[in-house]
Coordinates of C-alpha atoms and ligand atoms in Angstrom, one line a residue:
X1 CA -170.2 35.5 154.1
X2 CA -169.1 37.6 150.9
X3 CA -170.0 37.5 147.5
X4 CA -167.5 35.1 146.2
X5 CA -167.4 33.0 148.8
X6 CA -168.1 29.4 149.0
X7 CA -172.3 30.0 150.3
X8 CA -172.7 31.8 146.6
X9 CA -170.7 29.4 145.0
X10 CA -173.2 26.5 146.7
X11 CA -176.6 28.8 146.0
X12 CA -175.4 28.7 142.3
X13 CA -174.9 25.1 141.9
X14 CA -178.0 24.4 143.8
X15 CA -179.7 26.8 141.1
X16 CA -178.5 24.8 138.0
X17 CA -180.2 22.1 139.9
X18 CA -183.9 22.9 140.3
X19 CA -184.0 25.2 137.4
X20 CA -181.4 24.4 134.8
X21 CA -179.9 27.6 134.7
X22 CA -176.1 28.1 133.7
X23 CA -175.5 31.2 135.7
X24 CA -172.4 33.0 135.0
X25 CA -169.8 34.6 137.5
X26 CA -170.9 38.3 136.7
X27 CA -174.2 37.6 138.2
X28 CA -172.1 36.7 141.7
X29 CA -173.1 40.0 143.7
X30 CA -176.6 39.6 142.5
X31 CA -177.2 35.8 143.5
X32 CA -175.6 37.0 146.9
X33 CA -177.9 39.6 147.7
X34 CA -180.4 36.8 146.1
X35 CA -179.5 34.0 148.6
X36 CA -179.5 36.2 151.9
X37 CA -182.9 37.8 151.1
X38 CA -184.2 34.3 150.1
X39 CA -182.7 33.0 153.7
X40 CA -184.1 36.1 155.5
X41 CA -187.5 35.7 153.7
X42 CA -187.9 32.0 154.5
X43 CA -186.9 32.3 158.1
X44 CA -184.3 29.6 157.9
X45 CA -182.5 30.4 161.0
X46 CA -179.0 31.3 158.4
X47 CA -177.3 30.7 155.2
X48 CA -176.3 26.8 155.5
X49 CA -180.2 26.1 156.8
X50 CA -181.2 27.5 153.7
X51 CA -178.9 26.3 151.3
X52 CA -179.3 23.0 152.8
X53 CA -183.5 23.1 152.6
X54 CA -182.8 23.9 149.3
X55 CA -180.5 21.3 148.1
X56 CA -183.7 18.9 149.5
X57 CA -186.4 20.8 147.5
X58 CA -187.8 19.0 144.1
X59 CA -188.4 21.8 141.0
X60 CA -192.2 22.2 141.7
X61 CA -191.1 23.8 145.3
X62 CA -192.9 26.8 146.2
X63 CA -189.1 27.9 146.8
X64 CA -188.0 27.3 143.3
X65 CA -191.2 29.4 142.1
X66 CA -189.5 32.1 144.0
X67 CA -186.4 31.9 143.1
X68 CA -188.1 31.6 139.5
X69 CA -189.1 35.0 140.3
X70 CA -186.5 36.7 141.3
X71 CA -183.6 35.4 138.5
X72 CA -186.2 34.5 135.2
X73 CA -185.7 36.8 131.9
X74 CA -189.5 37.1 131.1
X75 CA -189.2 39.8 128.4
X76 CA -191.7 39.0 126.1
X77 CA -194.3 40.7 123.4
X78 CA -197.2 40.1 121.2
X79 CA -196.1 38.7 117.8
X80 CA -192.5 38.0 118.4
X81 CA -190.8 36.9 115.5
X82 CA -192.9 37.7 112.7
X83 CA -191.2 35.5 110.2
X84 CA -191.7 32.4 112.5
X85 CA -195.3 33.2 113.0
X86 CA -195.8 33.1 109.0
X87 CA -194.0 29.6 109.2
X88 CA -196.5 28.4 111.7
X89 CA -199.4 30.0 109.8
X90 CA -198.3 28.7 106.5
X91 CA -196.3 25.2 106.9
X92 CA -197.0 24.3 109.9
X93 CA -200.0 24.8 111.0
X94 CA -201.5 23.0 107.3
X95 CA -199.2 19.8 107.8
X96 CA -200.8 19.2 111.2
X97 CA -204.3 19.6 109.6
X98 CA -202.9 17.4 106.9
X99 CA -201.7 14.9 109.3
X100 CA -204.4 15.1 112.2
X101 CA -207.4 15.4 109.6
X102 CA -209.4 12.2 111.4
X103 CA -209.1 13.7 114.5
X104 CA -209.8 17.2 113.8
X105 CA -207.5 18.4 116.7
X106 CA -204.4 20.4 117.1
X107 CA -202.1 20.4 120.5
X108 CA -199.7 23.4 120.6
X109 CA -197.2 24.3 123.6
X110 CA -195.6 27.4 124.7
X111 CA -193.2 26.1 127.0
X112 CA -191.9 29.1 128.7
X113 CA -194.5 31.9 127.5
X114 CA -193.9 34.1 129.8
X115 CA -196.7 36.8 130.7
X116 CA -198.7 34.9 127.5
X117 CA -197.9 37.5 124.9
X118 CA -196.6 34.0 123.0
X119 CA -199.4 31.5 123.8
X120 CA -201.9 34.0 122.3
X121 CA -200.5 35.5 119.5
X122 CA -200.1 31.6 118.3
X123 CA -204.2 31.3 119.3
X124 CA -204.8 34.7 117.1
X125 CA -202.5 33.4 114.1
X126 CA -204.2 29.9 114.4
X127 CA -207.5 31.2 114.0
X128 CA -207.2 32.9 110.7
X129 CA -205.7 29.6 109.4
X130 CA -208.3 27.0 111.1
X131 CA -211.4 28.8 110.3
X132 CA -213.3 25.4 110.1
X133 CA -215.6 25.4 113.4
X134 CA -214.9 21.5 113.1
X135 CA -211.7 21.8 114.3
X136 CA -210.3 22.1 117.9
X137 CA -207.1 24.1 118.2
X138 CA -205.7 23.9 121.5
X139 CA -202.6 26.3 123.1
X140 CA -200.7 25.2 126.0
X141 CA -198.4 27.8 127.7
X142 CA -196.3 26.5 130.3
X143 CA -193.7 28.6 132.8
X144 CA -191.5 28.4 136.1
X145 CA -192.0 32.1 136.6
X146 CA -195.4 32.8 139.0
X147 CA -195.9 36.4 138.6
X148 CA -195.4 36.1 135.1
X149 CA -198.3 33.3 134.5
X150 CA -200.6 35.8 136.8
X151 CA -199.9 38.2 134.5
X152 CA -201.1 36.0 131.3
X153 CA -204.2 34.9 132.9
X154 CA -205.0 38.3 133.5
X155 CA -205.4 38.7 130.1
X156 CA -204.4 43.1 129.8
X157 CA -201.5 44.7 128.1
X158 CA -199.3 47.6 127.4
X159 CA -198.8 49.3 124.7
X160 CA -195.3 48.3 125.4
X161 CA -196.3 44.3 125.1
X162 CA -198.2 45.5 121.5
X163 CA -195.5 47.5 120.2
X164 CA -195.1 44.8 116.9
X165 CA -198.5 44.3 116.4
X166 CA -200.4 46.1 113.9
X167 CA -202.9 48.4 113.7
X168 CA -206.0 46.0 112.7
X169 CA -205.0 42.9 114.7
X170 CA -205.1 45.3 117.7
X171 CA -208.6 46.6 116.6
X172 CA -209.5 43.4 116.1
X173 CA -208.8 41.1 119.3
X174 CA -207.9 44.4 122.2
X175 CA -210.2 46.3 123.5
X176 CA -208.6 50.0 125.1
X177 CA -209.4 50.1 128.7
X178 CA -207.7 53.4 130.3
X179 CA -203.5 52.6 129.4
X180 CA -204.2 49.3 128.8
X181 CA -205.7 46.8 125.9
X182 CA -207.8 43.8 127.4
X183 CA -207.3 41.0 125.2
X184 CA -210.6 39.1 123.5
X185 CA -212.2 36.6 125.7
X186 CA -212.3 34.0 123.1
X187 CA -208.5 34.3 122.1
X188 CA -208.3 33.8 126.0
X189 CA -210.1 31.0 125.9
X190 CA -208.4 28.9 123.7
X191 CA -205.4 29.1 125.9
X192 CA -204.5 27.3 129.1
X193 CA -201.9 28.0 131.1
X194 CA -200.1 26.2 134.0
X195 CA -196.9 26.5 136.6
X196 CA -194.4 23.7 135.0
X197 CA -190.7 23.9 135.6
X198 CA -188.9 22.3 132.2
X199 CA -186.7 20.5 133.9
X200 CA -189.2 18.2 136.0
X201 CA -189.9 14.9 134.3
X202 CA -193.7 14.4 135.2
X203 CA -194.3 11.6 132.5
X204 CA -198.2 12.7 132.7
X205 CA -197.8 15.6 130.7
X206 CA -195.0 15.3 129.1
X207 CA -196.4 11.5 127.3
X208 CA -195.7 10.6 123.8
X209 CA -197.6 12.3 120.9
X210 CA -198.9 15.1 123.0
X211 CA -198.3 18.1 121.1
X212 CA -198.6 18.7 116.8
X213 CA -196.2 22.1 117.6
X214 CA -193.9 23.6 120.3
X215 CA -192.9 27.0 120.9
X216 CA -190.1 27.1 123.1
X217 CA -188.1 30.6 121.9
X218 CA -186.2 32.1 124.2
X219 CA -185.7 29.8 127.1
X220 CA -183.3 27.2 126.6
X221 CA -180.6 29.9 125.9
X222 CA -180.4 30.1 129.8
X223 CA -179.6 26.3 130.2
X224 CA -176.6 24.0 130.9
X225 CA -175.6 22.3 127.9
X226 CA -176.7 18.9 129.6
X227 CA -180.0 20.6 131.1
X228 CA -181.2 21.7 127.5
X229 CA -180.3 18.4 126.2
X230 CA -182.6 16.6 128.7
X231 CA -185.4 19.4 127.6
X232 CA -185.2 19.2 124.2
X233 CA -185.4 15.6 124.4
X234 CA -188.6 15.7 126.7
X235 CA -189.6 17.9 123.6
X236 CA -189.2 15.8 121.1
X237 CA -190.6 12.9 122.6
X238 CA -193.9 14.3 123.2
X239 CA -193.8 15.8 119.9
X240 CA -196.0 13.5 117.1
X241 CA -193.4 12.2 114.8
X242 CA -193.6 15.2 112.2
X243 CA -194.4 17.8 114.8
X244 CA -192.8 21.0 114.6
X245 CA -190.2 22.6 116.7
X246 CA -189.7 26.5 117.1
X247 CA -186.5 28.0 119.2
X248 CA -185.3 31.5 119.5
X249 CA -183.6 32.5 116.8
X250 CA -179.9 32.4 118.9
X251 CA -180.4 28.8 119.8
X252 CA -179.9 25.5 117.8
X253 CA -180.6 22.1 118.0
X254 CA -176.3 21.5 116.9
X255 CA -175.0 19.2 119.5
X256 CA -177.5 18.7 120.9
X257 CA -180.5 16.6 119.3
X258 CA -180.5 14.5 116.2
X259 CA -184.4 13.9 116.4
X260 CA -185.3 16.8 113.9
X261 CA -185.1 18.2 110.6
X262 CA -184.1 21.3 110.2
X263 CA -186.1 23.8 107.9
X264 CA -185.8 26.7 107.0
X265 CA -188.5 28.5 104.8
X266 CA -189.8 32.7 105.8
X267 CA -186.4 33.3 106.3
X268 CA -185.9 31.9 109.9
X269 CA -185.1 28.2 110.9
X270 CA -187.3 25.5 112.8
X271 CA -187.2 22.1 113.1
X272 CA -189.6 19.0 112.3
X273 CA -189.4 16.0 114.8
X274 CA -187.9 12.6 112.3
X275 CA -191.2 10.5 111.5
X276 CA -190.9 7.2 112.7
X277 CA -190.2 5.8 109.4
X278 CA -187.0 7.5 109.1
X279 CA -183.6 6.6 110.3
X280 CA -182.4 8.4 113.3
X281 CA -178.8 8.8 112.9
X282 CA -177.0 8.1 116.6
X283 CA -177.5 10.3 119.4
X284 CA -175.0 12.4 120.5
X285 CA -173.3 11.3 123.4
X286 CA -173.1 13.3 126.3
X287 CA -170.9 16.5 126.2
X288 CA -169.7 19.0 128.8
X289 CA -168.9 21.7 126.2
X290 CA -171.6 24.3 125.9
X291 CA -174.2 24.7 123.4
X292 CA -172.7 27.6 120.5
X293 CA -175.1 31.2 121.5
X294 CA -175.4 34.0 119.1
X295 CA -175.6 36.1 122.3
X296 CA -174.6 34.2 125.1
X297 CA -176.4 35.4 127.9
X298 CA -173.8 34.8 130.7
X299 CA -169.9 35.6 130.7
X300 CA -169.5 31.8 131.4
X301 CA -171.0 30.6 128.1
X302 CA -169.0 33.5 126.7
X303 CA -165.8 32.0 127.9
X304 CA -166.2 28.6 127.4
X305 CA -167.5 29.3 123.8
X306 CA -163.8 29.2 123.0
X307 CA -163.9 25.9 123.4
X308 CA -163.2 23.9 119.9
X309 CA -166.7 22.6 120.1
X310 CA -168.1 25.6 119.6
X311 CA -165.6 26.6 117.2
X312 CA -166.0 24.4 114.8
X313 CA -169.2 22.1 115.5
X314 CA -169.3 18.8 117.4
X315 CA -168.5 16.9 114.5
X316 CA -165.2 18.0 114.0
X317 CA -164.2 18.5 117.3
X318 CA -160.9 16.3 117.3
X319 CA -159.6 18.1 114.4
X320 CA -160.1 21.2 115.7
X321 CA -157.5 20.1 118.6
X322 CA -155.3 18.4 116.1
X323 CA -155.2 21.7 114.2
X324 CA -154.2 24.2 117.4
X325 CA -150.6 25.2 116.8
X326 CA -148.6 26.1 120.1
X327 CA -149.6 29.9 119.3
X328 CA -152.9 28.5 120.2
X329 CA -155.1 28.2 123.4
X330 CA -154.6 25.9 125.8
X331 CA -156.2 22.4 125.0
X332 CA -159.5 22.0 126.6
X333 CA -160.1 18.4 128.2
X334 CA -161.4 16.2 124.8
X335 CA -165.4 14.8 125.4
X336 CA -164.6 11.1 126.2
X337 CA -164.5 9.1 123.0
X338 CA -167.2 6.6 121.6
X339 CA -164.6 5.2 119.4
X340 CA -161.8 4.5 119.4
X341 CA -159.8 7.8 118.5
X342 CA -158.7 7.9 114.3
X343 CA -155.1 9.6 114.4
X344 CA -155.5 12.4 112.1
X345 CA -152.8 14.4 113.2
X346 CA -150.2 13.5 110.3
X347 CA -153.2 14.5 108.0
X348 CA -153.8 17.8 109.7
X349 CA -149.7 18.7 109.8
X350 CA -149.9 17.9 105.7
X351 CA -153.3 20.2 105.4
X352 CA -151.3 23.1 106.9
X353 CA -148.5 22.4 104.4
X354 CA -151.2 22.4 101.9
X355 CA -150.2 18.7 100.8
X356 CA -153.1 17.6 100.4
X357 CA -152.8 15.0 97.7
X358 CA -150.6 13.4 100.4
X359 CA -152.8 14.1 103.0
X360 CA -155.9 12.3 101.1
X361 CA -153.6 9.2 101.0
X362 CA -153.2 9.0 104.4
X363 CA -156.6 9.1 105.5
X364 CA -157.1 6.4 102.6
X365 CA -154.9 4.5 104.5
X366 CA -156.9 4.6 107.8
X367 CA -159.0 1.9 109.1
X368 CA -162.1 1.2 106.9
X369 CA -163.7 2.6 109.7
X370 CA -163.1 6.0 109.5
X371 CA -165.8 6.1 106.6
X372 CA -168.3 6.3 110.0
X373 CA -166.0 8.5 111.6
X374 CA -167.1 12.5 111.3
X375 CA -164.0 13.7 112.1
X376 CA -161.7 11.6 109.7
X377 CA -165.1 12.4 106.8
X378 CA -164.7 15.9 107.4
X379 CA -161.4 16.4 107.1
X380 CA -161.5 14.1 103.8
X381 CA -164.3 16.7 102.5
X382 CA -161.9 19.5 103.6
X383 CA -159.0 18.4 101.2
X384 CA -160.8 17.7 98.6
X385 CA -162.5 20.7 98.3
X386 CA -158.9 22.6 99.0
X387 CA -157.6 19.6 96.1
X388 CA -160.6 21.3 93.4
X389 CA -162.4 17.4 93.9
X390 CA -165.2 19.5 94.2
X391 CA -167.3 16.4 93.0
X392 CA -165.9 13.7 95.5
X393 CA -166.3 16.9 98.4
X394 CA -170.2 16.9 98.0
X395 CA -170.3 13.1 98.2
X396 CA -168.7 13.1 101.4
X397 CA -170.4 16.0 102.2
X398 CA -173.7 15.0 101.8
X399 CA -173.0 11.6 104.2
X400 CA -171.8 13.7 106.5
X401 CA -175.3 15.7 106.7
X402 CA -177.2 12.5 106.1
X403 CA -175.9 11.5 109.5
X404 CA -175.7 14.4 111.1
X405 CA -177.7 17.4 109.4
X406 CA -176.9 20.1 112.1
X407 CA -173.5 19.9 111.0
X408 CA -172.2 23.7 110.3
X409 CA -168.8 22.5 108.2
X410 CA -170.3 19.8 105.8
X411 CA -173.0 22.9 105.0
X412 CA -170.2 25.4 104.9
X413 CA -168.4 22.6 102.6
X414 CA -171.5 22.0 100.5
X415 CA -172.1 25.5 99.8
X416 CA -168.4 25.3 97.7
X417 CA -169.6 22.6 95.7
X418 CA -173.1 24.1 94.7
X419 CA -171.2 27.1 94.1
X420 CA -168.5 25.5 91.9
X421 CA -171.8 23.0 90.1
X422 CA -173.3 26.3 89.4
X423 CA -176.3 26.0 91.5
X424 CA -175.8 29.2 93.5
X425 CA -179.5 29.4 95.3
X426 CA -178.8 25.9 97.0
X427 CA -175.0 26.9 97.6
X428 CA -177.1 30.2 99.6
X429 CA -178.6 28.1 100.9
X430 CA -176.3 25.8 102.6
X431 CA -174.2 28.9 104.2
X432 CA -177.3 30.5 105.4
X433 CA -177.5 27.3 107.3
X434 CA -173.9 27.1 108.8
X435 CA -174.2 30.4 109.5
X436 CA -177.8 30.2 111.5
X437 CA -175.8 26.8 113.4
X438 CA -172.9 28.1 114.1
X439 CA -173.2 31.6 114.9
X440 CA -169.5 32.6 114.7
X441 CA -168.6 30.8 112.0
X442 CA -167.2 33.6 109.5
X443 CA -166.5 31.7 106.5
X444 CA -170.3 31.3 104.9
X445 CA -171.0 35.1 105.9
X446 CA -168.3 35.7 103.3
X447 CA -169.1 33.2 101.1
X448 CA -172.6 34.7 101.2
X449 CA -171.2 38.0 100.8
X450 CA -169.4 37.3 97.7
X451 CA -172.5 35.7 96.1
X452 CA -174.7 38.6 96.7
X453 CA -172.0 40.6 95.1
X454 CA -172.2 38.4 92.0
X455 CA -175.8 39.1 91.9
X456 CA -175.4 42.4 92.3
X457 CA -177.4 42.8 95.7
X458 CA -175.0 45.0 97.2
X459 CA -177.0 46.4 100.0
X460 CA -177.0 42.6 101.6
X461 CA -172.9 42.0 100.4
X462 CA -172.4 44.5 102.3
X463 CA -174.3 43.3 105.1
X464 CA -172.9 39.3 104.8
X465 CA -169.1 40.5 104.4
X466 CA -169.4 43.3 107.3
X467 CA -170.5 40.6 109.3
X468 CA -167.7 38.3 107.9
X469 CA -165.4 41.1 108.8
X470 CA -166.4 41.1 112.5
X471 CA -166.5 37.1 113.1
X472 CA -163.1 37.3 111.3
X473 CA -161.0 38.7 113.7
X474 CA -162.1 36.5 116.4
X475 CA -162.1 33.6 114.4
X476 CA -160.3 30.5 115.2
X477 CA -157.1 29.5 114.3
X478 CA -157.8 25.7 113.5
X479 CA -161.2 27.0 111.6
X480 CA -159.5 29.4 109.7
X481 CA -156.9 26.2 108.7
X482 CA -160.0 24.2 107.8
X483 CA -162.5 26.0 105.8
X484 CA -160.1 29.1 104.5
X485 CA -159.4 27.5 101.6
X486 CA -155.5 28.2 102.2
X487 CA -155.7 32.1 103.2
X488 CA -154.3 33.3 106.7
X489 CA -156.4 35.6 108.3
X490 CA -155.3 38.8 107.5
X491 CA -155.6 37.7 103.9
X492 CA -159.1 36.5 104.6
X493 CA -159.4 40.5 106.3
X494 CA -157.7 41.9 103.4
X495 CA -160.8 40.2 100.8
X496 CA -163.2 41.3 103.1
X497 CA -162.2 44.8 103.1
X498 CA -162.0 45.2 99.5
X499 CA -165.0 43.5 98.7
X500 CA -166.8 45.7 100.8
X501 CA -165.0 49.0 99.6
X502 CA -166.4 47.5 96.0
X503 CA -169.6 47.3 97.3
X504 CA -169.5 50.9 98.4
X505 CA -168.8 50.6 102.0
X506 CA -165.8 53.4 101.6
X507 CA -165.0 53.3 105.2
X508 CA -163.4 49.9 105.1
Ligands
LIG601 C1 -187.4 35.4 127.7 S1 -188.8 34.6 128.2 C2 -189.4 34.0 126.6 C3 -190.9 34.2 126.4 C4 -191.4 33.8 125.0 N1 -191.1 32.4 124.9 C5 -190.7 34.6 124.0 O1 -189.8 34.1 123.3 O2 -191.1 35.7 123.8 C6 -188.2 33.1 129.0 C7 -189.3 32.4 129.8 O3 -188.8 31.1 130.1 C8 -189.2 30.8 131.4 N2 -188.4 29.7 132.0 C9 -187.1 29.8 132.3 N3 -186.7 28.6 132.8 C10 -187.7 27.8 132.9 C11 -188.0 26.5 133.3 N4 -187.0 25.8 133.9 N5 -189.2 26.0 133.2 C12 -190.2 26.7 132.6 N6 -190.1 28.0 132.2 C13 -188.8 28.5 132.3 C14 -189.0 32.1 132.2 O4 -189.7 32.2 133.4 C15 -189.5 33.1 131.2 O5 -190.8 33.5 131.3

């Protein structure tokens, strides 16, 4: 058996199955070594025994808890992500009060907390805000990883896990014992943690209105695409309508739920489950391209990130392939339609020619039904904003986000037309949200860039338009077409360069 041989390729596949991972070829030597130790270890007699116990085990297996063991990322530390933590303390944690006042209870998850650093600093943060003894704030922390739930209920730290946590706070809830700090009983206490792999349905815990918040940072970042999707949606459904949602901040909800809100206050983003009195635009049907990463944790979600999907957001998909000239990549295999498909090639050809008065009347001259169509309404907010119908580009715009509000393009779009109606803080606003959706989307980043320059905050220009600078070059094609208001590339470089040279950055 070698590395790359069909046994790996198996063990992999099997993998994906009983714990959702999307494991990419770079990892092939390790899972090797991974599978014969595993066969050696279980005494299954050789490889195809194994692989074939395996393929027969459910995701509760003691096997999967060791596999859990050997391939889980469980870096973790006290107080991660400060500016989330103040979003809990400060929104969400008072809306639940506000909403659960009869009941006097709060349900909180950590689903995937690791060695617990996450599950506790949410029961330290929660006490400072519920200081009413009539209130019961429990913390759930959920994981796959064994060793790593051991080491929670133990309860004792490095210095290394308290490395963001100040000075008081450790007085307050550690106590030193030899290199270690032995968290407070009572902060212990309020936590409760269990072996649960995310990917098992067990409708007993996972029942409707089960939790006010979830934590889940970190962790779906390792999924398939179609694994996170069947997560997030075991999430949201034992969320209380108007629960709260926190991810890591490299992983969005675009493409992949329509079941939330998305907020954004502390400077970071979250996301409030719909209440049931609001509409719930369509789900998303199902999709083989990967959810968009910041930092892609495999070399499989980095290639496939070329996809169009990811280039320009789900909504738009279609018109990202229409807009590939030959120069282009190769087409990737479209998601299979809902609909029947708009032909807005002809519109796309006249974009490129920058006709787009003629371009407008072709789309007006589509089926009625391309009003509901995301594509065809994207394209439609594209050319009028490139056409200066700035006005006509925010209506479209804003249907757009009212039935689909993860949608990077309409926000980039928006952001224009706030710009252009002189309401720059809401213009912000809306790039800071395609931006925090679509991770390599360069437009807002320079769009943001040139605001804070006209505000005169150079030190963050120069942060927004170096970052431009760097999403630029890799940019794609089609998106450039679409949101670059007309400029190639090079003259999309060439402003980025000298804006940042006028904001003092002499080496550009
Ligand atoms: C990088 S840690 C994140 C810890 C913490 N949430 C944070 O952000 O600091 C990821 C954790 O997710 C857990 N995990 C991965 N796949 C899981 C699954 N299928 N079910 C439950 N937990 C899982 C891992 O075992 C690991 O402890």
């Amino acid at each position: 058996m070698t590395a790359g041989g069909p046994e790996t390729a198996r063990f992999r596949e099997l993998l994906t199955r009983v714990l959702g991972f999307q494991l990419d070829a770079g990892r092939t030597p390790a899972l090797h070594d991974l599978l014969v130790e595993r066969a050696t270890a279980t005494r299954s007699g050789g490889i195809d025994t194994y692989l074939m116990r395996l393929s027969q085990t459910g995701p509760s297996d003691p096997e999967v808890r060791a596999l859990a063991d050997g391939l889980t990322v469980t870096e973790t530390y006290f107080l991660r992500g400060a500016d989330q933590l103040r979003a809990f303390s400060e929104v969400a944690l008072p809306d639940r009060m506000g909403a659960q006042r009869p009941a006097r209870a709060l349900r909180i998850l950590s689903a995937g907390c690791a060695s617990g650093e996450e599950a506790y600093s949410l029961a330290i943060a929660a006490r400072a805000v519920v200081t009413d003894p009539s209130w019961k704030v429990s913390i759930v922390g959920i994981d796959v990883n064994p060793s790593a739930l051991a080491k929670a209920s133990l309860g004792r730290y490095s210095t290394w896990s308290l490395r963001e946590t100040p000075a008081d706070v450790r007085e307050r809830y550690f106590r030193p014992d030899g290199r270690e700090f032995v968290l407070d009983p009572e902060v212990r206490a309020a936590v409760s943690l269990s072996f649960r792999n995310l990917i098992e349905d067990d409708p007993s815990f996972w029942r409707p209105d089960s939790f006010d918040i979830v934590f889940c940072r970190n962790v779906v970042m390792y999924f398939t695409p179609d694994v996170m999707r069947s997560v997030i949606a075991r999430i949201s459904g034992a969320l209380c309508p108007g629960g709260f949602l926190f991810l890591g901040h490299a992983e969005t909800l675009r493409g992949t739920s329509q079941d939330f809100h998305l907020r954004h206050t502390h400077e970071t983003f979250y996301y409030q489950r719909r209440e049931s009195s609001d509409a719930t635009p369509p789900s998303l049907p199902p999709t083989s391209s990967p959810q968009p990463r910041a930092e892609a944790p495999c070399a499989t979600a980095a290639l496939d990130d070329i996809s169009w999907v990811s280039a320009i957001g789900r909504a738009s998909t279609r018109i990202a392939q229409l807009a590939r000239t030959s120069q282009d990549l190769p087409p990737r295999t479209p998601d299979a339609p809902t609909r029947p498909a708009l032909d807005l090639q002809p519109a796309v050809e006249l974009l490129r020619r920058e006709r787009f008065a003629e371009a407008m009347d072709l789309l007006g001259a589509l089926p009625t039904t391309s009003e509901d169509d995301p594509e065809a309404q994207l394209l439609r907010a594209v050319l009028l904003t490139n056409g200066s119908r700035l006005r006509e580009a925010e209506q479209v715009c804003a249907q757009i986000l009212s039935a689909d509000e993860l949608n990077a393009g309409a926000h980039y779009l928006m952001a224009l037309c706030r710009e252009h109606a002189g309401d720059r803080g809401a213009a912000a606003e809306h790039d800071q949200m395609a931006a925090y959706l679509d991770p390599g989307f360069a437009m807002p980043h320079l769009h943001l860039g040139l605001l804070a320059r006209r505000r005169g905050d150079l030190d963050q220009a120069g942060l927004e338009l170096g970052r431009a600078l760097d999403l630029l070059a890799r940019e794609d094609a089609s998106r450039i077409l679409l949101f670059g208001g007309g400029f190639s590339r090079d003259a999309l470089l060439t402003l980025c360069r000298s804006e940042l040279r006028a904001c003092g950055g002499g080496s550009w």
